[in-house]
XYZ file of N, CA and C in Angstrom:
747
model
N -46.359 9.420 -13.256
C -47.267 8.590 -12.491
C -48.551 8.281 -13.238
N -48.991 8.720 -14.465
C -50.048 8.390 -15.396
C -50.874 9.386 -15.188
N -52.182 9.659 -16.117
C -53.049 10.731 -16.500
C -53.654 10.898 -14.731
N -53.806 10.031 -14.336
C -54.863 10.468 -13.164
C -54.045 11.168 -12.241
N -52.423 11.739 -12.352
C -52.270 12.509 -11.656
C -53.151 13.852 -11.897
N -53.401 14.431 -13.313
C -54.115 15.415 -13.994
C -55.117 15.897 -13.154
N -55.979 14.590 -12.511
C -57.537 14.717 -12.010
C -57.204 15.629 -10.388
N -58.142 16.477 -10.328
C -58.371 16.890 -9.209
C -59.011 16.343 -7.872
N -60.133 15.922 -8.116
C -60.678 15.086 -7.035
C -60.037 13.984 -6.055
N -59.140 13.342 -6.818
C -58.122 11.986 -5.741
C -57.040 12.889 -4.787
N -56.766 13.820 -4.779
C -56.328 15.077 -4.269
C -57.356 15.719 -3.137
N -58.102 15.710 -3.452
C -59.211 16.069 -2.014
C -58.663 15.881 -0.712
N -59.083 17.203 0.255
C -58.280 16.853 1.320
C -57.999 15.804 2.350
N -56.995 15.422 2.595
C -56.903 14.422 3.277
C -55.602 15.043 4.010
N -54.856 13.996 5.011
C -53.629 14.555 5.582
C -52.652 13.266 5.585
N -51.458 13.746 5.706
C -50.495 12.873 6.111
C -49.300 13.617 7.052
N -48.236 13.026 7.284
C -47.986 13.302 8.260
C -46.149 12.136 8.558
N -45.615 12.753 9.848
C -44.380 12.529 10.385
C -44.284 12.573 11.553
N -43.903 11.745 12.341
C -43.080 11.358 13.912
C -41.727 10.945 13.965
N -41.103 11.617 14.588
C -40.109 11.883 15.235
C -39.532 11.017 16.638
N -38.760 9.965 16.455
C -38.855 9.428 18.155
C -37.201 9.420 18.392
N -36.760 9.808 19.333
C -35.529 9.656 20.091
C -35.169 8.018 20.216
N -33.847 7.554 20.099
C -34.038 6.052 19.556
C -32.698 6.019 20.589
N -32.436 6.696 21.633
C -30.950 6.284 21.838
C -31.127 5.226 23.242
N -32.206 5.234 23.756
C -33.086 4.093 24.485
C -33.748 2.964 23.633
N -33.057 2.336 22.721
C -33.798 1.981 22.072
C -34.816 0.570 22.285
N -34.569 -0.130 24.206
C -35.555 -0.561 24.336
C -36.920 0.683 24.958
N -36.913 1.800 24.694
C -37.987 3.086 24.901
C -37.834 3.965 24.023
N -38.361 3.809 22.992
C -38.414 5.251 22.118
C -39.382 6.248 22.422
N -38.694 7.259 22.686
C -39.385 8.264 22.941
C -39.736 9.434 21.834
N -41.090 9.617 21.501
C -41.780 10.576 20.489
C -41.207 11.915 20.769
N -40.404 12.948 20.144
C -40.095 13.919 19.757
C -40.946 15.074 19.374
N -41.277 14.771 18.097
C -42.601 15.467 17.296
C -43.428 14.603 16.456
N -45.003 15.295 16.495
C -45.859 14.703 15.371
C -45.988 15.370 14.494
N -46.400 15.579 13.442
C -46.453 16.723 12.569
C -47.401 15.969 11.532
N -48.495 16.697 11.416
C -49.725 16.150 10.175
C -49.781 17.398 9.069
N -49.888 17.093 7.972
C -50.241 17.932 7.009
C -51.346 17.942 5.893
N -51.753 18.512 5.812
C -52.895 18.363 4.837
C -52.546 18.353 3.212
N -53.053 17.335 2.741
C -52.856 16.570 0.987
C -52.647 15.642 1.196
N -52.045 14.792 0.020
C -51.721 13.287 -0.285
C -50.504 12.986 -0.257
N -49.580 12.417 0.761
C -48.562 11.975 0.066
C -48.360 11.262 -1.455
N -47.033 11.844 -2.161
C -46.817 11.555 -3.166
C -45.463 10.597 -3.150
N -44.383 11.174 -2.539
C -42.916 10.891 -2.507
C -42.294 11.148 -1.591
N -40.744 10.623 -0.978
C -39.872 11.107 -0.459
C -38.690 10.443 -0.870
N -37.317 11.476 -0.240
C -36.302 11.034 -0.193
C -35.670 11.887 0.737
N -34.603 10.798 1.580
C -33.528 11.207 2.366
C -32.122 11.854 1.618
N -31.931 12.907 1.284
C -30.479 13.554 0.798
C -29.760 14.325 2.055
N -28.517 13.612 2.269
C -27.745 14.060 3.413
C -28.394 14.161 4.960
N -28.819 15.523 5.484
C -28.840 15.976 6.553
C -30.988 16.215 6.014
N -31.384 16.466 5.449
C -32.390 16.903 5.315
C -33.485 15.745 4.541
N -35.000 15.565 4.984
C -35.873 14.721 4.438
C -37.016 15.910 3.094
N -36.939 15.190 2.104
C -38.086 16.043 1.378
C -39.174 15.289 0.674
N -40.227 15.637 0.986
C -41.732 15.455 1.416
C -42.386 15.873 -0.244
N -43.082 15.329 -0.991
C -43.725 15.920 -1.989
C -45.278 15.703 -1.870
N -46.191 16.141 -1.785
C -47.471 16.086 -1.429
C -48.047 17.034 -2.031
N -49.912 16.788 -2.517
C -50.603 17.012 -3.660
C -52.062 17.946 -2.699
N -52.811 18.719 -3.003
C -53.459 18.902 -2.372
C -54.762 19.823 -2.961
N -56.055 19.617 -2.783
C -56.865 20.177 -3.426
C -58.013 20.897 -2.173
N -57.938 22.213 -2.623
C -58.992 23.009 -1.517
C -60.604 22.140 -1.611
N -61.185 22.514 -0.591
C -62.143 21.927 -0.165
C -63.320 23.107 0.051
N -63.957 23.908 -0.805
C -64.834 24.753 -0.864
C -66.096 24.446 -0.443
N -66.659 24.622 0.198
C -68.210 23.632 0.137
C -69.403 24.811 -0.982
N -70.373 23.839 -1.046
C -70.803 24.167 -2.232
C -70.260 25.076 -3.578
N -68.982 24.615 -4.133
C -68.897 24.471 -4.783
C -68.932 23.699 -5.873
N -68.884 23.792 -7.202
C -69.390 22.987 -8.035
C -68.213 22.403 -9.087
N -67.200 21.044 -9.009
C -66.808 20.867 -9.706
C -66.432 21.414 -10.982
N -67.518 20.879 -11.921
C -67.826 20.972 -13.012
C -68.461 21.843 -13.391
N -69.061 23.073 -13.467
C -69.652 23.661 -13.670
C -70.660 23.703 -15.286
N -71.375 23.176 -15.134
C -72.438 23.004 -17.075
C -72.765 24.172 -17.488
N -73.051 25.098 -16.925
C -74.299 26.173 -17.405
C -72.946 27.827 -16.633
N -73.878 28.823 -17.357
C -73.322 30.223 -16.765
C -73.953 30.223 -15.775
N -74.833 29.927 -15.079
C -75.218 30.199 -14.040
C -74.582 29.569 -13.100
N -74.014 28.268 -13.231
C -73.573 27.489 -12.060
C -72.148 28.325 -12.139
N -71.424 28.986 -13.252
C -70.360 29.179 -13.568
C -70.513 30.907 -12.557
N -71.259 31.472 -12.831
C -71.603 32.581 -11.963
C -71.789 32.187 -10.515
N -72.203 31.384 -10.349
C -72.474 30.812 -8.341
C -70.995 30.288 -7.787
N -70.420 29.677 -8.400
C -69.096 29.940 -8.409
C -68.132 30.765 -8.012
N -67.997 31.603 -8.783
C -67.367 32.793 -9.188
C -67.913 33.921 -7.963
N -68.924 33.513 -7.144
C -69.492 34.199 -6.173
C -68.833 33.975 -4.997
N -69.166 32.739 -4.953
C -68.553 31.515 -3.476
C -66.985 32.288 -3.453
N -66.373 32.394 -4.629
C -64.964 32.054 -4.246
C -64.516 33.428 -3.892
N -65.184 34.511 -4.510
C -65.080 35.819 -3.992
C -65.180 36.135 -2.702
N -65.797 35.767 -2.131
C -65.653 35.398 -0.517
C -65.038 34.649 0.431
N -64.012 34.008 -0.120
C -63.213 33.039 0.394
C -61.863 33.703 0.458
N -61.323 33.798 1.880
C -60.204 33.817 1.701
C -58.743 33.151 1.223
N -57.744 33.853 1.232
C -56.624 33.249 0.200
C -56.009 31.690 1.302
N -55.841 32.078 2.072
C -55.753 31.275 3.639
C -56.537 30.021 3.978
N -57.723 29.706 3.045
C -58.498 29.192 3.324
C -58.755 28.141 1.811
N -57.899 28.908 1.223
C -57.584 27.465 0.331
C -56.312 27.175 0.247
N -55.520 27.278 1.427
C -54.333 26.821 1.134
C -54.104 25.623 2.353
N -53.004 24.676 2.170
C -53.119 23.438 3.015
C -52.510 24.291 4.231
N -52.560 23.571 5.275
C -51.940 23.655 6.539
C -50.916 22.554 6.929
N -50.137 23.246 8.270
C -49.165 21.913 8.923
C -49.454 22.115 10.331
N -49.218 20.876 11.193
C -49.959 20.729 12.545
C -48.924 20.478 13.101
N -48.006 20.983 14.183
C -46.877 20.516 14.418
C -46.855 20.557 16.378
N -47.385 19.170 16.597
C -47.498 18.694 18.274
C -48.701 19.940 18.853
N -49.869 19.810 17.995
C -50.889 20.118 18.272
C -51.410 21.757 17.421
N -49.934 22.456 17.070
C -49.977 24.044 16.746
C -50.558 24.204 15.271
N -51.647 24.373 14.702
C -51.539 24.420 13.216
C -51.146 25.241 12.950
N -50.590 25.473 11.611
C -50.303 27.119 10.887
C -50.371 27.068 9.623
N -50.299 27.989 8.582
C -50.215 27.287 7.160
C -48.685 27.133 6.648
N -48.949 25.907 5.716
C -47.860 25.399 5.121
C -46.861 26.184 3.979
N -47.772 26.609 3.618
C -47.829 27.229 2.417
C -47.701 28.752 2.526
N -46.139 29.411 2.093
C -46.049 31.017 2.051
C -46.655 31.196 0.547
N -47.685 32.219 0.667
C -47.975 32.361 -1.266
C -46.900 32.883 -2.077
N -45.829 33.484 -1.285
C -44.959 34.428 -2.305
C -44.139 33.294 -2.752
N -44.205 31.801 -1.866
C -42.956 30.664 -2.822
C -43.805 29.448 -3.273
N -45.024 30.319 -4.286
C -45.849 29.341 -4.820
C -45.700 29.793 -6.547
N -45.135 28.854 -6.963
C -44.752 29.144 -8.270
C -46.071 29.047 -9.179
N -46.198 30.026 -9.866
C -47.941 29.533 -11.080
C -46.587 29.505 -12.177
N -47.389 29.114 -13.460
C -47.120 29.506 -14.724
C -47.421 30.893 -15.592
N -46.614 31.549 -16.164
C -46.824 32.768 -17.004
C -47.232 32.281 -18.583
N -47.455 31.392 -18.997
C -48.497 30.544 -19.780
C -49.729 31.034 -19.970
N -49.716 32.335 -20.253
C -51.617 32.790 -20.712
C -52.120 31.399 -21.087
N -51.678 30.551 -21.898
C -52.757 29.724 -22.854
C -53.182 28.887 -21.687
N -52.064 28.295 -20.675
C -52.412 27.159 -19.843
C -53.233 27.886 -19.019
N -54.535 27.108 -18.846
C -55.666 27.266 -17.991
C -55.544 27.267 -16.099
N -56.302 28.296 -15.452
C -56.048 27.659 -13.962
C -56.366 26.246 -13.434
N -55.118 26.159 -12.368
C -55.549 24.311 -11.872
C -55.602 24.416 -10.454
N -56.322 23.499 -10.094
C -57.081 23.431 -8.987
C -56.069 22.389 -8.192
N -54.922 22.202 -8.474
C -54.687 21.077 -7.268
C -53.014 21.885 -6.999
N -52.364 21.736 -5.478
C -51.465 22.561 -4.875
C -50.157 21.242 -4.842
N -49.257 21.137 -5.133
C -47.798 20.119 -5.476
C -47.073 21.213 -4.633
N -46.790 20.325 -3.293
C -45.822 20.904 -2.347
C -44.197 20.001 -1.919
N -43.605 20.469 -1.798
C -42.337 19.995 -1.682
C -41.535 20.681 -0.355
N -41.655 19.756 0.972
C -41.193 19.950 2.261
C -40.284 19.644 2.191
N -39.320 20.179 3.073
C -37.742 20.296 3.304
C -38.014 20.079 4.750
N -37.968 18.672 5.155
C -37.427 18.882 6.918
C -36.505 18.591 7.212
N -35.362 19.334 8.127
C -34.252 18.819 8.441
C -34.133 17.775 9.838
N -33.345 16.933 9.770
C -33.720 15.405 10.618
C -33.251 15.779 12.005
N -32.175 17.255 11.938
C -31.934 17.279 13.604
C -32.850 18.315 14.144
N -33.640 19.058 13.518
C -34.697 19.796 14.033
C -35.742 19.646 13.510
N -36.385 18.949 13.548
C -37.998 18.561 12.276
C -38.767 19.758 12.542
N -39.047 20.310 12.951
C -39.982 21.522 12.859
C -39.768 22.717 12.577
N -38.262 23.116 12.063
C -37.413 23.920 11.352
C -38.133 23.497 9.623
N -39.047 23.352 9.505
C -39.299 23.035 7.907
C -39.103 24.041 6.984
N -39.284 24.031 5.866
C -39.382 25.141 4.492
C -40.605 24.303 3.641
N -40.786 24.956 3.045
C -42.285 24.363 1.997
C -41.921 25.120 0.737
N -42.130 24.729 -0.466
C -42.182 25.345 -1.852
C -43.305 24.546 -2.547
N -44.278 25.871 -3.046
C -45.287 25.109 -3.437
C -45.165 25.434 -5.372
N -45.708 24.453 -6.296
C -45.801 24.579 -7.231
C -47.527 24.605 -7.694
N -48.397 25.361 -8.584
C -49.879 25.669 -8.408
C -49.692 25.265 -10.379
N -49.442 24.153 -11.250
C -49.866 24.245 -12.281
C -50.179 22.381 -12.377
N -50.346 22.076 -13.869
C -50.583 20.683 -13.793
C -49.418 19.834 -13.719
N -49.458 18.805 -13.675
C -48.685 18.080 -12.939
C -48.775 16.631 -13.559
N -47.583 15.783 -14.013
C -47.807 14.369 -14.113
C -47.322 13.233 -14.062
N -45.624 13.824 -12.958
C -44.897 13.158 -12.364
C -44.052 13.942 -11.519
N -43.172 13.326 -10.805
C -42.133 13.371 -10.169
C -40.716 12.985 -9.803
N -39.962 13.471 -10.017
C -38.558 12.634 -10.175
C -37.562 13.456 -9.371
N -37.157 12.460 -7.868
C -36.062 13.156 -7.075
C -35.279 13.004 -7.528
N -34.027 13.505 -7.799
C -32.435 13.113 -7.896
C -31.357 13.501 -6.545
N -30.328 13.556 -6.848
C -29.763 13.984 -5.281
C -29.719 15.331 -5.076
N -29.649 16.658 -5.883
C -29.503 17.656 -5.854
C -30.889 18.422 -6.582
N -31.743 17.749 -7.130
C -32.543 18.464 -7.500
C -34.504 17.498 -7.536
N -35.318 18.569 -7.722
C -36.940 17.650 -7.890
C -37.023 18.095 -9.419
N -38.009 17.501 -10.395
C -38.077 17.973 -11.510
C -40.101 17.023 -11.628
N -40.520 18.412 -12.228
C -42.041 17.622 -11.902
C -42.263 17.729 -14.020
N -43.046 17.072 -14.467
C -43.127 16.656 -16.058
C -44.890 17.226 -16.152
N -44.863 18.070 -17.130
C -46.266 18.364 -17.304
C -46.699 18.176 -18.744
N -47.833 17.469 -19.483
C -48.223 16.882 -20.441
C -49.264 18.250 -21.049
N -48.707 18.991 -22.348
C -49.298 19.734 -23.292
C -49.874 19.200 -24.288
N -51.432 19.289 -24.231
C -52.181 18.506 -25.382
C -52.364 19.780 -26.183
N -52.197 19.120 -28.078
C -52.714 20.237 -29.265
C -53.231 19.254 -30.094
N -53.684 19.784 -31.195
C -54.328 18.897 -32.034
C -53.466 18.213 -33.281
N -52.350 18.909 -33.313
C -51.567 18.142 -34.514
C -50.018 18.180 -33.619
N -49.775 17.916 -31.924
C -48.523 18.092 -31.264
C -49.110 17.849 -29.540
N -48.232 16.861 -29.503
C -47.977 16.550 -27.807
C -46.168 17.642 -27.043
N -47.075 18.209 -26.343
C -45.324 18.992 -25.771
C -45.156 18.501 -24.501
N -44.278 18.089 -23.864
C -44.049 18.015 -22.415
C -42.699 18.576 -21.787
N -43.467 19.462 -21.020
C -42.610 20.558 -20.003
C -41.830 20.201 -18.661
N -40.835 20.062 -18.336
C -39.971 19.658 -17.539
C -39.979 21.107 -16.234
N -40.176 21.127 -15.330
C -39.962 22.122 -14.236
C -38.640 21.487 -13.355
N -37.591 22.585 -13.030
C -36.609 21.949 -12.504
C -36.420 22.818 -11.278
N -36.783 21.936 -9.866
C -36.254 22.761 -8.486
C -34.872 22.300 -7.949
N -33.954 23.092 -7.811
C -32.194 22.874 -7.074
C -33.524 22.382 -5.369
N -32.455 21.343 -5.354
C -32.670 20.823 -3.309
C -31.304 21.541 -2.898
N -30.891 22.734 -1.457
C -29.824 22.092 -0.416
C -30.436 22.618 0.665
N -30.136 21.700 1.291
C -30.903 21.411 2.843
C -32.073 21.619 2.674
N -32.636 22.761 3.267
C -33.889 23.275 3.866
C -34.748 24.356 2.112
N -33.469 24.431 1.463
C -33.862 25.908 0.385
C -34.117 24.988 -0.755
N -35.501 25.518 -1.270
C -35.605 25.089 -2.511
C -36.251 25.726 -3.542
N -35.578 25.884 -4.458
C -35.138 27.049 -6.079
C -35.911 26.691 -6.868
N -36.542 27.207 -7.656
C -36.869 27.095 -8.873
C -35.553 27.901 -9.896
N -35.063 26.250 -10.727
C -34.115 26.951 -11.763
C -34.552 27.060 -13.137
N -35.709 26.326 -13.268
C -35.989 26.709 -15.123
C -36.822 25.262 -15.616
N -37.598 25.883 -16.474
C -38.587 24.942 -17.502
C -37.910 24.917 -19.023
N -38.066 23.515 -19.153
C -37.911 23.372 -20.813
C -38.937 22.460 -21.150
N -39.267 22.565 -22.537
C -40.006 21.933 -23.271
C -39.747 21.110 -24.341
N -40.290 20.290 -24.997
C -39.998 19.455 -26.164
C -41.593 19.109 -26.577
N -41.586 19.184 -27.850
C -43.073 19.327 -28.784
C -42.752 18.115 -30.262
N -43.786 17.036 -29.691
C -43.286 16.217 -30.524
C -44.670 16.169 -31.520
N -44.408 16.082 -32.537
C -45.427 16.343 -33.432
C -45.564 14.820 -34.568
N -46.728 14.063 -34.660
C -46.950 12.914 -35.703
C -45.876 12.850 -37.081
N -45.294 11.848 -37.708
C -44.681 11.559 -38.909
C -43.496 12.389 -38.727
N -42.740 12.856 -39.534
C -41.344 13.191 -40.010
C -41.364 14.665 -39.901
N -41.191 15.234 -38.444
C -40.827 16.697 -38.004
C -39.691 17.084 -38.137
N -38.780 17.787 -38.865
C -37.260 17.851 -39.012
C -36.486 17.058 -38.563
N -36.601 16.071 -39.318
C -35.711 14.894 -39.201
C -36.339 14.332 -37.633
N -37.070 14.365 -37.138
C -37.427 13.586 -35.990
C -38.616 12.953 -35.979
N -38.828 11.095 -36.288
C -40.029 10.902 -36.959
C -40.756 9.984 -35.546
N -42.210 10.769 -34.951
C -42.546 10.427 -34.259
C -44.027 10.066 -34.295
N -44.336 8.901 -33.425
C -45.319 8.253 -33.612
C -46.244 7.839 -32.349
N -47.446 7.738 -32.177
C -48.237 7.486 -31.043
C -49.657 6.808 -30.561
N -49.907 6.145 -29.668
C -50.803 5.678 -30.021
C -51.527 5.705 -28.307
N -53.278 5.182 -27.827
C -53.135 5.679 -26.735
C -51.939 5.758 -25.375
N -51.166 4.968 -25.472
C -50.515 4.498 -24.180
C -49.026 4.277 -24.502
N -48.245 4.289 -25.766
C -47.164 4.457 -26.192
C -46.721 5.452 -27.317
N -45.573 6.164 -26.996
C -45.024 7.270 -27.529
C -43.911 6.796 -28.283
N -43.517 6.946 -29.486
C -42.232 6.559 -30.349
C -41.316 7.942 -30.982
N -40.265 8.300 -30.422
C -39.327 9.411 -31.388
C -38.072 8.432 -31.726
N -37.662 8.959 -33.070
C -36.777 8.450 -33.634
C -35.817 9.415 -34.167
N -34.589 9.365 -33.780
C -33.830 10.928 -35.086
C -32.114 10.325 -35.025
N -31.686 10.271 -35.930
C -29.829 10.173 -36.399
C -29.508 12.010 -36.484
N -28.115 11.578 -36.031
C -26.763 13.009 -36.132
C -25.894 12.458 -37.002
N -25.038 13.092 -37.618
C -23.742 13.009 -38.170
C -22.989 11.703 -37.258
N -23.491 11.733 -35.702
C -22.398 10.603 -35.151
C -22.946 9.458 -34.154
N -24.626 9.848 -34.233
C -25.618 8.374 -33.570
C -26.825 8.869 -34.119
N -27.369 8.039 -33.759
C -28.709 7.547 -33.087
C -29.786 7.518 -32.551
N -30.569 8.169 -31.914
C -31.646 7.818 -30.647
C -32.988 7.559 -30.757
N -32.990 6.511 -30.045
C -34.501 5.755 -30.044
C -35.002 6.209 -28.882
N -36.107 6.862 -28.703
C -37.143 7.066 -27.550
C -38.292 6.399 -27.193
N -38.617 6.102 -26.466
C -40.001 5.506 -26.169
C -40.341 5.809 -24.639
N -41.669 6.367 -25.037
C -42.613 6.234 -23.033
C -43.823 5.792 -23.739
N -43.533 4.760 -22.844
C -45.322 3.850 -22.846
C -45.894 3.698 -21.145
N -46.858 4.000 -21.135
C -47.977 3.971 -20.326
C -48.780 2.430 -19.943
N -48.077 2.227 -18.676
C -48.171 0.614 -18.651
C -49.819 0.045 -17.937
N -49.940 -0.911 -17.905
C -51.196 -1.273 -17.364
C -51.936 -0.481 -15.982
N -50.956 -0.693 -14.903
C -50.901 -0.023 -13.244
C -50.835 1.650 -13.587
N -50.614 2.178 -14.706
C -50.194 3.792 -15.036
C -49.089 4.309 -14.442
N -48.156 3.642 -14.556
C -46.860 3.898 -14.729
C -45.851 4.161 -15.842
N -45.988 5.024 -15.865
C -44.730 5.258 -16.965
C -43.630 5.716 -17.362
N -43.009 4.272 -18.369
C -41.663 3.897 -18.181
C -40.871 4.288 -19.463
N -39.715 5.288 -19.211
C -38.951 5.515 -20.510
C -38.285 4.587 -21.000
N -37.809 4.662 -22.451
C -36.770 3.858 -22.671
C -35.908 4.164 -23.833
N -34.540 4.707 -23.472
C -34.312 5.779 -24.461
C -32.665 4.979 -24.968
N -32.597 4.643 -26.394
C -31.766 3.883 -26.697
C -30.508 4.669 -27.526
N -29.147 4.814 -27.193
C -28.337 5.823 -27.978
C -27.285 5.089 -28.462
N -27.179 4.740 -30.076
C -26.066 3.975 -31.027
C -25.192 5.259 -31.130
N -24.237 5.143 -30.480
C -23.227 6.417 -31.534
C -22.318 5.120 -32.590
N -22.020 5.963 -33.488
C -21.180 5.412 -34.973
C -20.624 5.147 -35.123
N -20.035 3.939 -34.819
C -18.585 2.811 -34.272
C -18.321 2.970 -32.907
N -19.654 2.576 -31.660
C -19.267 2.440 -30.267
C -20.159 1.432 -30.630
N -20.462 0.914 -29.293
C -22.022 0.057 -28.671
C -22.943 1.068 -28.028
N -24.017 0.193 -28.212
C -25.311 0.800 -27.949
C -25.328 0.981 -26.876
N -26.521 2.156 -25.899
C -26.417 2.240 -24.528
C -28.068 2.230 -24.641
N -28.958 1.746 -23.469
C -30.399 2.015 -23.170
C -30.461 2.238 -21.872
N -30.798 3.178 -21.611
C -31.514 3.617 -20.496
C -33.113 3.803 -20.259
N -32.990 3.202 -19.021
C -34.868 2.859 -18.854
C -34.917 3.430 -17.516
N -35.762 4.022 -17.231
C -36.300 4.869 -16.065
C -38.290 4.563 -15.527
């Protein structure tokens, strides 16, 4: 979805939300459930029997300080939050008036990444099922974040590793069925400027180039970063006496 998923602030709390109406009157529909939640919608998709919800969300501390310039603001900080409970930075769900929190901490995935720094914004992924909507599940993910991609059986969120001589980007992969949702595994790929073992890659602000041959093809890569900040793959594979295939996403 482009760099400004990265930013914390467009994440600030806000809510969104789901209704439910009985349709078998369908000159009278009748409301079922409301259900509001706190963050941003991001995504959905309908798979089978169950709806899943992806939404972004950033605690709301008061006087706290963004940015912090100085040790002192960095110490006033570090004060505030010591006093805050765990409950109290986590989103909530409102379901026909009842709030509760959304969010169990024990199915909030962090990273074991010493190097990667803490992040301030909460990537939740609701499971409601369509014949009981208030039967939900929630799985929260707590690291950075810079897309999203449903498929039918699984979510996979893309996180962007900056170094000074290497761009890496980390793939997180959650299994969907029904209501349960898994964390099955992270991989990475670290693409590094000019001719990295045989893989010669190139970059510039807003477009990415890998190039590499096998014994029996081909592959051309490209993600460029389009005007609106969308960005679109485009990954081209010659194998060695077939036709070419491109896939664009």
């Amino acid at each position: 979805f482009g760099s400004f998923w990265a930013d914390l602030s467009i994440w600030a709390p806000e809510t969104l939300g789901y209704r439910v109406y009985d349709t078998s009157d369908k000159s009278n529909p009748v409301q079922e459930v409301d259900v509001t939640i706190d963050g941003i919608f991001v995504d959905s998709r309908r798979i089978g029997n169950t709806v899943y919800i992806v939404s972004r969300y950033t605690p709301d501390v008061q006087g706290l300080i963004p940015a912090p310039a100085t040790a002192a603001e960095a110490t006033q900080n570090e004060s505030l939050l010591a006093n805050v409970e765990l409950n109290e930075l986590l989103p909530g769900i409102t379901i026909d008036g009842t709030r509760q929190t959304l969010v169990d901490p024990t199915q909030c995935y962090l990273t074991n990444d010493g190097t990667v720094p803490a992040y301030g914004v909460i990537t939740n992924v609701t499971a409601v099922p369509i014949d009981d909507p208030s039967a939900f599940s929630n799985t929260c993910y707590n690291a950075s974040a810079y897309g999203a991609y449903i498929s039918e059986n699984a979510i996979y969120f893309t996180e962007i590793l900056y170094a000074p001589d290497a761009t890496a980007t980390r793939i997180h992969k959650f299994a969907l069925s029904a209501t349960a949702i898994s964390y099955r595994g992270s991989g990475e790929e670290t693409m590094k400027p000019g001719n990295d073992q045989g893989r010669k890659t190139s970059w510039s602000r807003s477009k990415l180039t890998q190039k590499y041959a096998t014994t029996s093809r081909s592959v051309s890569k490209t993600y460029q970063l389009d005007k609106d900040g969308t960005l679109v793959v485009k990954v081209k594979i010659n194998p060695k006496g077939s036709k070419s295939a491109t896939h664009v996403r």
